[in-house]
Short mmCIF file of C-alpha atoms and ligand atoms in Angstrom, two decimals:
data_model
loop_
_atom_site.label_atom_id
_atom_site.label_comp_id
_atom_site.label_asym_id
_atom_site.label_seq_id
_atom_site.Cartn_x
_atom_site.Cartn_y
_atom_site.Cartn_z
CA UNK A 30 1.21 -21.14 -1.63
CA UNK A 31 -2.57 -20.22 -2.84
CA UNK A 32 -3.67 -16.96 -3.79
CA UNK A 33 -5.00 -16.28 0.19
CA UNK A 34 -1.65 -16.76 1.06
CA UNK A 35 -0.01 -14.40 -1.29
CA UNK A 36 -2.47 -11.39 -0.70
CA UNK A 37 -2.28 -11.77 3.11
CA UNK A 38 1.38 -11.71 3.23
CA UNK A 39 1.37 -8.50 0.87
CA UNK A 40 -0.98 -6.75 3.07
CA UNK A 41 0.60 -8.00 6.54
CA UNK A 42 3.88 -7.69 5.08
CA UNK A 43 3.15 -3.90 4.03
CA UNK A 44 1.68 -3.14 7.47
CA UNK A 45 5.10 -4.84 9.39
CA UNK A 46 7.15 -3.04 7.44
CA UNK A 47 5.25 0.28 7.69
CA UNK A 48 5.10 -0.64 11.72
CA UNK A 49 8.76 -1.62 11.50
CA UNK A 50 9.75 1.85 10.03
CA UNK A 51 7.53 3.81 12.25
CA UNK A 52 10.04 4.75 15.08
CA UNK A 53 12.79 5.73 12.69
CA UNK A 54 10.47 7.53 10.12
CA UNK A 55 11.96 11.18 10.89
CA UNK A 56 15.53 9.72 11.76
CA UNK A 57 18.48 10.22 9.55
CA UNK A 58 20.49 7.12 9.54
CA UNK A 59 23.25 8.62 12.11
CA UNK A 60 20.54 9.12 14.94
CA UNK A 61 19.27 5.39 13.94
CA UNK A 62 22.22 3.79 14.19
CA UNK A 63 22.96 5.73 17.44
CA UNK A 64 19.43 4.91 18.83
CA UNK A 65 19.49 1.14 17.93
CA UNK A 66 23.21 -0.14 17.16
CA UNK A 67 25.35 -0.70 13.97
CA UNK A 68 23.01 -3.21 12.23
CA UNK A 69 19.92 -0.42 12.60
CA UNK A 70 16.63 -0.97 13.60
CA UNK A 71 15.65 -4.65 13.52
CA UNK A 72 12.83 -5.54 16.10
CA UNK A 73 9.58 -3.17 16.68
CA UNK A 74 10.15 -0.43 18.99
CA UNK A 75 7.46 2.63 20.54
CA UNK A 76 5.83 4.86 18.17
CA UNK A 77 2.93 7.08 18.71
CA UNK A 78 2.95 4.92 22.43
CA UNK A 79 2.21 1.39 20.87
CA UNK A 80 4.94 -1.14 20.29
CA UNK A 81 4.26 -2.47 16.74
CA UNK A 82 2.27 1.05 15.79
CA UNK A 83 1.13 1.14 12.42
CA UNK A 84 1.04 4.60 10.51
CA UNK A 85 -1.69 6.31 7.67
CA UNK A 86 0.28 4.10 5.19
CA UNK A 87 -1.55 0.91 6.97
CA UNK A 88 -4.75 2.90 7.18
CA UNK A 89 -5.30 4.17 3.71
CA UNK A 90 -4.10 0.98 2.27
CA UNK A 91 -7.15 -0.79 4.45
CA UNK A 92 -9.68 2.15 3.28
CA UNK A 93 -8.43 1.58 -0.30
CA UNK A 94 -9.03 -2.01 -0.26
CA UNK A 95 -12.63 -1.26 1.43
CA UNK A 96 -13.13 1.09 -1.37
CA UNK A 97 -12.44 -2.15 -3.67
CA UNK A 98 -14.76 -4.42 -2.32
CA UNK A 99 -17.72 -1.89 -2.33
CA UNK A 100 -17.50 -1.10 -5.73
CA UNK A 101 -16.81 -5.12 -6.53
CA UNK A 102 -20.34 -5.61 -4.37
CA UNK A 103 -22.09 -2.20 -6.25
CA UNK A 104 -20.59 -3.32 -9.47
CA UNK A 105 -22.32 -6.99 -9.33
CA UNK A 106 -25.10 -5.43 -7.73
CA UNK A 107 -26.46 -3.02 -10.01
CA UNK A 108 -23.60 -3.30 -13.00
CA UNK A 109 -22.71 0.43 -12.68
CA UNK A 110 -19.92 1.92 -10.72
CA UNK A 111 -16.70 4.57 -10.86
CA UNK A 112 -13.75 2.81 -9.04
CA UNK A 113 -12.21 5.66 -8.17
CA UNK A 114 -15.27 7.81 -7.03
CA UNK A 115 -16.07 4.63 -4.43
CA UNK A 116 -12.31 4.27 -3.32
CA UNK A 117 -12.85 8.22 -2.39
CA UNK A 118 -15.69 7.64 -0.72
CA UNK A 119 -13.49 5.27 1.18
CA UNK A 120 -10.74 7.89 1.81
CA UNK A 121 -12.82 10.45 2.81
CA UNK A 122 -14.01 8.10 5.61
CA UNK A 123 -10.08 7.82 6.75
CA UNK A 124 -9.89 11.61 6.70
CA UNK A 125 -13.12 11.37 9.51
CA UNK A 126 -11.06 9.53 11.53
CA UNK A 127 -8.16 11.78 11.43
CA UNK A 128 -10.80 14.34 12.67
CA UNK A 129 -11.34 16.58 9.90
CA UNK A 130 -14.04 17.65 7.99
CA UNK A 131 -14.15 17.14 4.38
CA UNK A 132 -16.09 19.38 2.09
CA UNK A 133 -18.83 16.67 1.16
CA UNK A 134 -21.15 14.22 2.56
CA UNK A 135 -19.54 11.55 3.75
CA UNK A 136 -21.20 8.23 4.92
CA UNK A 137 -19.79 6.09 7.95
CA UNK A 138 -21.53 2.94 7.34
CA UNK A 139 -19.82 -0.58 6.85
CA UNK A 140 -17.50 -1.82 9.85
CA UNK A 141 -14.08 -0.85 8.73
CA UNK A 142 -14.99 2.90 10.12
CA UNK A 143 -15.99 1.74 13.34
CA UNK A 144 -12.72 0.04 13.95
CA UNK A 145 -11.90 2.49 17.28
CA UNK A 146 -8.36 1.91 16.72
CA UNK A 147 -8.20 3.71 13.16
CA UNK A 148 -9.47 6.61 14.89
CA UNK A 149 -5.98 7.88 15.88
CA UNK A 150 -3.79 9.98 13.99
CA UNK A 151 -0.14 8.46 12.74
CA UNK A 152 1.68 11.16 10.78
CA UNK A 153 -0.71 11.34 8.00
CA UNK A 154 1.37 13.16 5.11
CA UNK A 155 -0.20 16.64 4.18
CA UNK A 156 -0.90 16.40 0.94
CA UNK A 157 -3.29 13.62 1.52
CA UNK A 158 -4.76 15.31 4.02
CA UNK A 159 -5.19 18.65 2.21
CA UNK A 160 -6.19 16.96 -1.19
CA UNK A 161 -9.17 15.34 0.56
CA UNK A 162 -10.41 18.17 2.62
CA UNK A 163 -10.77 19.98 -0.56
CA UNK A 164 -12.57 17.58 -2.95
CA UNK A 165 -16.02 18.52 -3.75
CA UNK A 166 -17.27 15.40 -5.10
CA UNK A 167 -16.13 11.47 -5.39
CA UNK A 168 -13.73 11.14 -7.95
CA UNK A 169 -12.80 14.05 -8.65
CA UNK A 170 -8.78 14.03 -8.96
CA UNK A 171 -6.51 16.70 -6.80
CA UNK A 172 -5.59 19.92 -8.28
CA UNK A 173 -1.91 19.87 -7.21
CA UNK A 174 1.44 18.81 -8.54
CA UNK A 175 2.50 16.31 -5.56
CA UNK A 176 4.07 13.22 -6.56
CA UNK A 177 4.75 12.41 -2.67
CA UNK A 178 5.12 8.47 -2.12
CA UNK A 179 1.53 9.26 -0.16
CA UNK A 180 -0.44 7.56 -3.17
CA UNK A 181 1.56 4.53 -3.41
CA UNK A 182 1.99 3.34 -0.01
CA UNK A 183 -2.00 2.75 -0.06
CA UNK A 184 -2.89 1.16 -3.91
CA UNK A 185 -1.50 -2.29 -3.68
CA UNK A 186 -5.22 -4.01 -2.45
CA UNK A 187 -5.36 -2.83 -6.22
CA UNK A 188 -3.38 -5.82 -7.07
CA UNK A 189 -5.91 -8.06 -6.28
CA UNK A 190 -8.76 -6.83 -8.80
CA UNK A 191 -9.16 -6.65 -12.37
CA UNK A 192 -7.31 -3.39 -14.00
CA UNK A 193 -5.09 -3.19 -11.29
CA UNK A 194 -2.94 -0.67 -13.04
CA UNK A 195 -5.73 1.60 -13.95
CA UNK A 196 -7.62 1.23 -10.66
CA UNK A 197 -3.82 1.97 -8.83
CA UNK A 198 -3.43 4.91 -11.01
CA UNK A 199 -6.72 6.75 -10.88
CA UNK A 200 -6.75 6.26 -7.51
CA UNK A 201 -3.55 7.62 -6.99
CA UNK A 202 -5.04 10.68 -8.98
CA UNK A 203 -7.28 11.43 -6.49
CA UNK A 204 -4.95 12.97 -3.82
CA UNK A 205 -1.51 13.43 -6.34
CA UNK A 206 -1.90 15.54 -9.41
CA UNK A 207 1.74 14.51 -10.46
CA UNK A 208 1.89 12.58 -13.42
CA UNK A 209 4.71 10.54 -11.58
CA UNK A 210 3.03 10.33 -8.49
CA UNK A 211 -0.06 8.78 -9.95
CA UNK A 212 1.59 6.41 -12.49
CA UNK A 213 4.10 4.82 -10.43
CA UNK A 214 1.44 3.59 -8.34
CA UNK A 215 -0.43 1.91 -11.21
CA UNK A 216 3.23 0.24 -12.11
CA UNK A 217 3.49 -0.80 -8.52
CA UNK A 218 0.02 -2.31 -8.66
CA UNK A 219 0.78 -4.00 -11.82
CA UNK A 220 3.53 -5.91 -11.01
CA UNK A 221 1.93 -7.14 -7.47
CA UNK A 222 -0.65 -8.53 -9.65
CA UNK A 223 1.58 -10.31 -11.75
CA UNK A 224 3.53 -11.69 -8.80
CA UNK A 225 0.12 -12.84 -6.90
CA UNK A 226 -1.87 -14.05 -9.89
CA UNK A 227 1.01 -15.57 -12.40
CA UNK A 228 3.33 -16.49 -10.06
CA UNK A 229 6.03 -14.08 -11.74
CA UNK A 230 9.19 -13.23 -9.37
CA UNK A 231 9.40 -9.96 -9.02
CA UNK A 232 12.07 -9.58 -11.64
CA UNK A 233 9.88 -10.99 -14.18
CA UNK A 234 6.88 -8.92 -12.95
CA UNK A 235 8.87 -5.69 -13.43
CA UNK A 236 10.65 -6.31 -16.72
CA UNK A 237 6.91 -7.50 -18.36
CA UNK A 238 5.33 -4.40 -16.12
CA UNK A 239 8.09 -1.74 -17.91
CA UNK A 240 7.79 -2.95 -21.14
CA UNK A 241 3.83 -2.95 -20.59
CA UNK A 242 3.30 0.37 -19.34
CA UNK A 243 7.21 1.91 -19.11
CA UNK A 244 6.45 3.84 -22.44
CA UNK A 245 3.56 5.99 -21.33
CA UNK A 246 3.56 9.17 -20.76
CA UNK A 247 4.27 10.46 -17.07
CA UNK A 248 6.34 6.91 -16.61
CA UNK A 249 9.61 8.70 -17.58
CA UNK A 250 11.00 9.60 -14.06
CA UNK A 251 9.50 6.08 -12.53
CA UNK A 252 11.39 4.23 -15.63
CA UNK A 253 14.51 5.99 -15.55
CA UNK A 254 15.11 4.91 -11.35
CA UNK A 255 13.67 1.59 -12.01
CA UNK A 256 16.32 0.75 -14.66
CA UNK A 257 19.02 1.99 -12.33
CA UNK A 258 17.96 -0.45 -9.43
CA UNK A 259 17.87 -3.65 -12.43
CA UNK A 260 20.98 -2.43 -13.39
CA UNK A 261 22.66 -2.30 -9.68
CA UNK A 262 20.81 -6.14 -9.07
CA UNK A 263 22.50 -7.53 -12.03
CA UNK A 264 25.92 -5.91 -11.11
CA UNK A 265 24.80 -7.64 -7.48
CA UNK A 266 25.27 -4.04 -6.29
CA UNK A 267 23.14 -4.47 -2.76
CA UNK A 268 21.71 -1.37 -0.98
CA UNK A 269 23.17 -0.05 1.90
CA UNK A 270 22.03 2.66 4.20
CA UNK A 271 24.27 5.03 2.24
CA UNK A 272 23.22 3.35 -1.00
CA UNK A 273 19.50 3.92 -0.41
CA UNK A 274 20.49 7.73 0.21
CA UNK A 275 21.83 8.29 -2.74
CA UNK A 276 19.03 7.12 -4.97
CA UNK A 277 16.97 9.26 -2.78
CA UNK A 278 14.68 9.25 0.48
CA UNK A 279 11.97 8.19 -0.75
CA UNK A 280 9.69 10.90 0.21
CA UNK A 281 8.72 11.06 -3.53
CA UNK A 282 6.54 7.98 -5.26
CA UNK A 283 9.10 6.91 -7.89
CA UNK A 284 12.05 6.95 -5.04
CA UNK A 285 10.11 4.90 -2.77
CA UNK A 286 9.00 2.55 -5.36
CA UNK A 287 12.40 2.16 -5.95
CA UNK A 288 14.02 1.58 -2.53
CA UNK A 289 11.54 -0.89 -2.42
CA UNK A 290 11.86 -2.98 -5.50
CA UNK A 291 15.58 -2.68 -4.94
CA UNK A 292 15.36 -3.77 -1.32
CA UNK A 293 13.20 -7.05 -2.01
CA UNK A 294 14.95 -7.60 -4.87
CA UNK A 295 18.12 -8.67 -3.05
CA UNK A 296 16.75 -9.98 -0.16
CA UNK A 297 17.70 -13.45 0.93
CA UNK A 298 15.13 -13.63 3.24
CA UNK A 299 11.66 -11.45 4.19
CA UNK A 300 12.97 -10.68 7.21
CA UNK A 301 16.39 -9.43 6.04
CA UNK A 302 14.51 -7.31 3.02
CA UNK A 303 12.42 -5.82 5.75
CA UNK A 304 15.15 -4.27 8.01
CA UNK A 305 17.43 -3.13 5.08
CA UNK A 306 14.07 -1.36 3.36
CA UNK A 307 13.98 0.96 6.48
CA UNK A 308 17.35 1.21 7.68
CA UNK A 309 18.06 4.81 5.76
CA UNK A 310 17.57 8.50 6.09
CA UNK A 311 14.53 8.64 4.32
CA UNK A 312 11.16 7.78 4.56
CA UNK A 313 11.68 4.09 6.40
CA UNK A 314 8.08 3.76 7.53
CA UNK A 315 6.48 3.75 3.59
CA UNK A 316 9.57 2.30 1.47
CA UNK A 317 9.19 -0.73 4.56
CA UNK A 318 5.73 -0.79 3.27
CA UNK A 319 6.50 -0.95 -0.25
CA UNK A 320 9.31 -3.86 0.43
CA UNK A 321 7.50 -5.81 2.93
CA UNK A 322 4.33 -5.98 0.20
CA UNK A 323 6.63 -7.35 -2.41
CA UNK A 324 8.19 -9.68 0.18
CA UNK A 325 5.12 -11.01 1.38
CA UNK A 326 3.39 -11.25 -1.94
CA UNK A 327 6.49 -13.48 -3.04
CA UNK A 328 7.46 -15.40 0.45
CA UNK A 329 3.61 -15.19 2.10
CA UNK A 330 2.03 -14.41 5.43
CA UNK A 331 3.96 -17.58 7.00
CA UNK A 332 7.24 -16.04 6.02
CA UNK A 333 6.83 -12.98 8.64
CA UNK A 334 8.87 -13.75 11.49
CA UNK A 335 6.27 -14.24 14.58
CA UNK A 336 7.81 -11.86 16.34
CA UNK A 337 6.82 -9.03 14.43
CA UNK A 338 3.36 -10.75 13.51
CA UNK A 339 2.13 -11.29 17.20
CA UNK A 340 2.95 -7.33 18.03
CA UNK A 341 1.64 -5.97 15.01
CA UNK A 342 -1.72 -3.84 15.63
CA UNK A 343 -4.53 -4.05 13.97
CA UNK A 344 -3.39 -7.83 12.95
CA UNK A 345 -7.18 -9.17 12.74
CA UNK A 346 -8.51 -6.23 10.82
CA UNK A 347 -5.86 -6.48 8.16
CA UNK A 348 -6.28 -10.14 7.84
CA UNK A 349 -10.20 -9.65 7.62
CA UNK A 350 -9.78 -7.53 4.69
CA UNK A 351 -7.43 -9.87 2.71
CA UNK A 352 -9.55 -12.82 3.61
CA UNK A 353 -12.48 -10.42 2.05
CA UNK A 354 -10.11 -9.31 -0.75
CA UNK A 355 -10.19 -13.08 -1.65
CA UNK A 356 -13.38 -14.51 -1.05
CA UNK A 357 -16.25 -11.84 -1.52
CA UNK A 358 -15.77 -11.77 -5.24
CA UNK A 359 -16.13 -15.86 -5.43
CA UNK A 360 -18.98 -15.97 -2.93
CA UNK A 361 -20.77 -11.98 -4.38
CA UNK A 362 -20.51 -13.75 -7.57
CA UNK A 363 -21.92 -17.31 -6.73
CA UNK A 364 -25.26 -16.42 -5.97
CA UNK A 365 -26.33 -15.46 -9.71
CA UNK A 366 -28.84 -12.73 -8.60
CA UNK A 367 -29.30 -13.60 -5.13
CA UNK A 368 -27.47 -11.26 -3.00
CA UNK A 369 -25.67 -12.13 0.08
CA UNK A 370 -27.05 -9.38 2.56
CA UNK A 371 -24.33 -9.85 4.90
CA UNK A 372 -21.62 -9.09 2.43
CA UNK A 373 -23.59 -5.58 1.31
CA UNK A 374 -24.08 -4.85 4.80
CA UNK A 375 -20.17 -5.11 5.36
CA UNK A 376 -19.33 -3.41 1.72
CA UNK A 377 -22.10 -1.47 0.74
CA UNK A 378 -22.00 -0.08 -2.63
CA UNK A 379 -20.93 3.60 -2.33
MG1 LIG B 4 3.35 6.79 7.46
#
């Protein structure tokens, strides 16, 4: 597997787990198993009308990885840039296609915006929504206490770039004022990029990413649950429905990062990962996210069984991106002072 194949199935993999969850996103796991049989949900069914839906999880994560790449091209460009004030920028273009109005200037150019089929409105959590509306200028992090898993679902293109943990975290910071909101992200980051670039399985990645960065302050609450979930793998405790409840929903950052890590963890396959990551009472749509990013990153895009991958929307555009993800910094790079004008006009710098 090369790198290409690694960051496509992380980003594919997040959006067929986030599609695979959608149905079952506000369903305890009574009304799911009562809906779709003993074993769950386990094939793509209707949500918001469109078999193989994705949700705001899939769309933030693609405006976060825009973000990326226009501060990679402004960066090389003109050798200044804030990360985080560009990845805004980038958000507050997602917020115009949830129809609302945020409280500065926002510019739609680059094609990721005019992608019609972003414009449509999947659940997008509120304080997201609210944290955005209010920002006065790019950068700028939220003035709440939120550590909803609505920062996380969207950082891992932040695996893929230098400071990955720093660009997770700030970015995070920018709709999630909660120190655990915001730092469980840049550990989720982290280890992604030590899975894609080192080859590290993801046990490796997140004993060297809690020793890194499991000390700092704010990490308490993320450590804590992630110790719990090594502890149940090496007692080859596996997670079931009622398992996954206990250690929460996963409506908050460190939970989902959790049911996640726990999920791919003990998966024998991608597939199987998948449908046990979403198969709970709580928040199946993002913690299949979260797993199917880790699964991918470690099995790749081939691993996704086709019968997810040929219903899953927006297919092209998220496999655009990670082809982008991979080349634009070799190719932005190669031309030593020449720019490529057809990369700024797709990723221009702000
Ligand atoms: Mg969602």
């Amino acid at each position: 597997m090369n790198r290409l194949d690694r960051i496509k199935g992380c980003l594919l993999g997040g959006a067929v787990g986030d599609a695979l969850g959608a149905p079952v996103e506000f369903l305890d796991w009574n009304a799911i198993r009562a809906s779709f049989g003993p074993q769950g949900i386990v094939d793509f069914a209707p949500a918001y009308g469109i078999k193989g839906a994705i949700t705001d999880d899939t769309q933030m994560m693609l405006f976060t990885a825009e973000g990326l790449l226009r501060a990679y091209v402004r960066g090389s460009s003109r050798g200044i840039c804030h990360v985080p004030g560009v990845i805004h920028h980038a958000l507050l273009r997602w917020l115009m296609t949830q129809d609302y109005q945020p409280s500065t200037h926002v510019t739609l150019d680059g094609w990721l915006v005019k992608e019609r089929d972003l414009w449509s409105r999947r659940a997008p959590g509120n304080t997201c929504v609210s944290a955005l509306k209010a920002s006065q200028r790019f950068g700028f992090f939220a003035q709440n206490n939120s550590k909803g898993c609505g920062a996380i679902m969207r950082v891992a293109p932040c695996a893929f770039f230098g400071n990955a943990f720093k660009y997770a975290a700030e970015s995070a910071r920018l709709t999630h004022g909660h120190p655990t909101g915001y730092m469980a992200a840049g550990l989720f980051a982290d280890i992604l990029q030590r899975m894609t670039d080192r080859q590290d399985s993801l046990e490796q990645a997140l004993t060297k990413s809690l020793a890194e960065h499991g000390g700092k302050p704010g990490m308490e609450e993320t450590r804590a649950i992630l110790e719990r979930v090594l502890f149940y793998f090496y007692e080859g405790y596996r997670p079931t429905p009622e398992r996954i409840d206990e250690l929460g929903g996963g409506w908050v950052a460190e939970q989902a990062l959790a049911i996640g890590i726990w999920c791919a963890l003990t998966a024998t396959c991608l597939e199987q990962g998948m449908i046990t990551a979403v198969n709970h009472s709580g928040d199946s749509d993002s913690t299949g996210a979260i797993a199917g990013q880790l699964l991918g990153a470690r099995y790749g895009s081939a691993a996704i069984p086709a019968r997810w991958y040929q219903h899953l929307e927006m297919r092209q555009v998220i496999e655009k991106i990670a082809r982008d993800i991979e080349r634009v910094p070799r190719d932005y790079l190669g031309y030593a002072g020449e720019f490529d004008r057809a990369i700024e006009a797709q990723y221009p710098g702000s």
